[in-house]
mmCIF file of C-alpha atoms in Angstrom:
data_model
loop_
_atom_site.group_PDB
_atom_site.id
_atom_site.type_symbol
_atom_site.label_atom_id
_atom_site.label_comp_id
_atom_site.label_asym_id
_atom_site.label_seq_id
_atom_site.Cartn_x
_atom_site.Cartn_y
_atom_site.Cartn_z
ATOM 1 C CA UNK E 267 65.949 88.538 56.344
ATOM 2 C CA UNK E 268 67.515 85.237 55.887
ATOM 3 C CA UNK E 269 68.161 86.130 52.294
ATOM 4 C CA UNK E 270 70.039 89.344 53.316
ATOM 5 C CA UNK E 271 72.070 87.344 55.872
ATOM 6 C CA UNK E 272 73.014 84.830 53.057
ATOM 7 C CA UNK E 273 74.047 87.761 50.769
ATOM 8 C CA UNK E 274 76.055 89.392 53.426
ATOM 9 C CA UNK E 275 77.704 86.137 54.378
ATOM 10 C CA UNK E 276 78.646 85.439 50.806
ATOM 11 C CA UNK E 277 79.801 88.923 50.136
ATOM 12 C CA UNK E 278 82.183 88.797 52.982
ATOM 13 C CA UNK E 279 83.928 85.870 51.328
ATOM 14 C CA UNK E 280 83.935 83.397 54.219
ATOM 15 C CA UNK E 281 81.584 81.123 56.089
ATOM 16 C CA UNK E 282 81.683 80.361 59.766
ATOM 17 C CA UNK E 283 82.184 76.644 58.933
ATOM 18 C CA UNK E 284 85.272 77.617 56.985
ATOM 19 C CA UNK E 285 87.176 79.208 59.802
ATOM 20 C CA UNK E 286 89.757 77.214 61.742
ATOM 21 C CA UNK E 287 90.573 77.867 65.357
ATOM 22 C CA UNK E 288 93.899 79.672 65.939
ATOM 23 C CA UNK E 289 96.570 77.948 67.935
ATOM 24 C CA UNK E 290 97.306 79.512 71.240
ATOM 25 C CA UNK E 291 100.641 81.421 71.787
ATOM 26 C CA UNK E 292 103.660 79.511 72.826
ATOM 27 C CA UNK E 293 105.151 80.058 76.327
ATOM 28 C CA UNK E 294 107.945 82.177 74.726
ATOM 29 C CA UNK E 295 105.442 84.297 72.841
ATOM 30 C CA UNK E 296 103.493 84.854 76.160
ATOM 31 C CA UNK E 297 106.857 85.831 77.926
ATOM 32 C CA UNK E 298 107.629 88.335 75.197
ATOM 33 C CA UNK E 299 104.096 89.845 75.583
ATOM 34 C CA UNK E 300 104.615 90.235 79.420
ATOM 35 C CA UNK E 301 108.046 91.916 78.926
ATOM 36 C CA UNK E 302 106.747 94.279 76.195
ATOM 37 C CA UNK E 303 103.793 95.350 78.395
ATOM 38 C CA UNK E 304 106.188 95.896 81.385
ATOM 39 C CA UNK E 305 108.539 97.886 79.090
ATOM 40 C CA UNK E 306 105.650 100.118 77.838
ATOM 41 C CA UNK E 307 104.528 100.579 81.383
ATOM 42 C CA UNK E 308 107.938 101.736 82.507
ATOM 43 C CA UNK E 309 108.201 104.183 79.500
ATOM 44 C CA UNK E 310 104.805 105.698 80.442
ATOM 45 C CA UNK E 311 105.850 105.934 84.161
ATOM 46 C CA UNK E 312 109.244 107.647 83.281
ATOM 47 C CA UNK E 313 107.326 110.121 81.053
ATOM 48 C CA UNK E 314 104.839 110.873 83.850
ATOM 49 C CA UNK E 315 107.683 111.244 86.448
ATOM 50 C CA UNK E 316 109.550 113.784 84.216
ATOM 51 C CA UNK E 317 106.377 115.701 83.444
ATOM 52 C CA UNK E 318 105.647 115.985 87.251
ATOM 53 C CA UNK E 319 109.278 117.196 87.679
ATOM 54 C CA UNK E 320 108.941 119.772 85.004
ATOM 55 C CA UNK E 321 105.663 120.940 86.585
ATOM 56 C CA UNK E 322 107.124 121.306 90.115
ATOM 57 C CA UNK E 323 110.214 123.066 88.683
ATOM 58 C CA UNK E 324 107.940 125.466 86.747
ATOM 59 C CA UNK E 325 106.309 126.446 90.118
ATOM 60 C CA UNK E 326 109.260 126.249 92.562
ATOM 61 C CA UNK E 327 112.391 126.605 90.538
ATOM 62 C CA UNK E 328 111.767 128.193 87.066
ATOM 63 C CA UNK E 329 115.428 129.171 86.682
ATOM 64 C CA UNK E 330 116.401 125.543 86.478
ATOM 65 C CA UNK E 331 114.113 125.057 83.495
ATOM 66 C CA UNK E 332 115.692 127.958 81.800
ATOM 67 C CA UNK E 333 119.181 127.058 82.686
ATOM 68 C CA UNK E 334 118.969 123.310 81.788
ATOM 69 C CA UNK E 335 116.861 123.984 78.570
ATOM 70 C CA UNK E 336 119.883 123.126 76.430
ATOM 71 C CA UNK E 337 120.543 119.919 78.239
ATOM 72 C CA UNK E 338 117.158 118.227 78.210
ATOM 73 C CA UNK E 339 115.690 117.839 81.600
ATOM 74 C CA UNK E 340 115.918 114.038 81.402
ATOM 75 C CA UNK E 341 119.616 113.933 80.752
ATOM 76 C CA UNK E 342 121.976 112.694 83.387
ATOM 77 C CA UNK E 343 123.815 116.025 83.647
ATOM 78 C CA UNK E 344 120.776 118.072 84.138
ATOM 79 C CA UNK E 345 119.575 115.568 86.925
ATOM 80 C CA UNK E 346 123.123 115.713 88.551
ATOM 81 C CA UNK E 347 122.996 119.453 88.618
ATOM 82 C CA UNK E 348 119.517 119.332 90.191
ATOM 83 C CA UNK E 349 120.921 116.823 92.878
ATOM 84 C CA UNK E 350 123.875 119.061 93.486
ATOM 85 C CA UNK E 351 121.749 122.055 93.881
ATOM 86 C CA UNK E 352 118.091 121.293 94.513
ATOM 87 C CA UNK E 353 117.177 124.951 95.574
ATOM 88 C CA UNK E 354 117.475 128.251 93.812
ATOM 89 C CA UNK E 355 119.860 129.441 96.535
ATOM 90 C CA UNK E 356 122.090 126.408 96.190
ATOM 91 C CA UNK E 357 122.012 126.589 92.404
ATOM 92 C CA UNK E 358 123.062 130.207 92.531
ATOM 93 C CA UNK E 359 126.133 129.175 94.592
ATOM 94 C CA UNK E 360 127.320 126.596 91.934
ATOM 95 C CA UNK E 361 130.696 127.519 90.504
ATOM 96 C CA UNK E 362 131.622 127.426 86.906
ATOM 97 C CA UNK E 363 134.100 124.574 87.699
ATOM 98 C CA UNK E 364 131.403 122.548 89.286
ATOM 99 C CA UNK E 365 129.121 122.930 86.327
ATOM 100 C CA UNK E 366 131.902 122.253 83.796
ATOM 101 C CA UNK E 367 132.868 118.950 85.712
ATOM 102 C CA UNK E 368 129.240 117.753 85.464
ATOM 103 C CA UNK E 369 129.114 118.616 81.722
ATOM 104 C CA UNK E 370 132.519 116.787 81.252
ATOM 105 C CA UNK E 371 131.264 113.601 82.847
ATOM 106 C CA UNK E 372 128.255 113.691 80.421
ATOM 107 C CA UNK E 373 130.837 114.305 77.531
ATOM 108 C CA UNK E 374 129.217 117.534 76.453
ATOM 109 C CA UNK E 375 130.940 119.756 73.909
ATOM 110 C CA UNK E 376 131.491 123.556 74.463
ATOM 111 C CA UNK E 377 131.579 122.961 78.183
ATOM 112 C CA UNK E 378 132.840 126.352 79.132
ATOM 113 C CA UNK E 379 130.263 128.154 77.029
ATOM 114 C CA UNK E 380 127.483 126.063 78.320
ATOM 115 C CA UNK E 381 128.661 126.351 81.883
ATOM 116 C CA UNK E 382 128.728 129.994 81.757
ATOM 117 C CA UNK E 383 125.196 130.156 80.319
ATOM 118 C CA UNK E 384 123.909 127.869 82.981
ATOM 119 C CA UNK E 385 125.634 129.727 85.729
ATOM 120 C CA UNK E 386 124.212 133.020 84.512
ATOM 121 C CA UNK E 387 120.738 131.648 84.230
ATOM 122 C CA UNK E 388 120.878 130.100 87.755
ATOM 123 C CA UNK E 389 122.129 133.569 89.181
ATOM 124 C CA UNK E 390 119.476 135.656 87.455
ATOM 125 C CA UNK E 391 116.922 137.342 89.730
ATOM 126 C CA UNK E 392 113.613 135.427 89.698
ATOM 127 C CA UNK E 393 110.522 135.784 91.612
ATOM 128 C CA UNK E 394 110.702 133.990 94.909
ATOM 129 C CA UNK E 395 108.049 132.249 97.038
ATOM 130 C CA UNK E 396 107.767 133.870 100.423
ATOM 131 C CA UNK E 397 108.660 130.703 102.293
ATOM 132 C CA UNK E 398 111.671 129.802 100.046
ATOM 133 C CA UNK E 399 114.321 131.803 102.020
#
């Protein structure tokens, strides 16, 4: 057994006595680690939040997912349109001018064409929940 251990130890190329202790991280390195962990946590939380939003919209307001598909749900213009019209009835009342203004603030191209497509998708007839009226 000791012979095997000696063989394995020499095959690995190092001996425990040859290892040096590693110096601890500096204060600045520790701070970078903390900030990096916080940043990653915020990214994960943002992702979870938008996944929850997508799931809620899929159940309650599927027309919004269809209408804002070309905008990305996480974009500021899609979120602004959801704030302006959080219900299917309110979204159906959005005018082309209101939609175009939101797209202009987000510096989108082909605003008139996109506004028309969004308005048409929001005004399409969809299945409604009995309590949504």
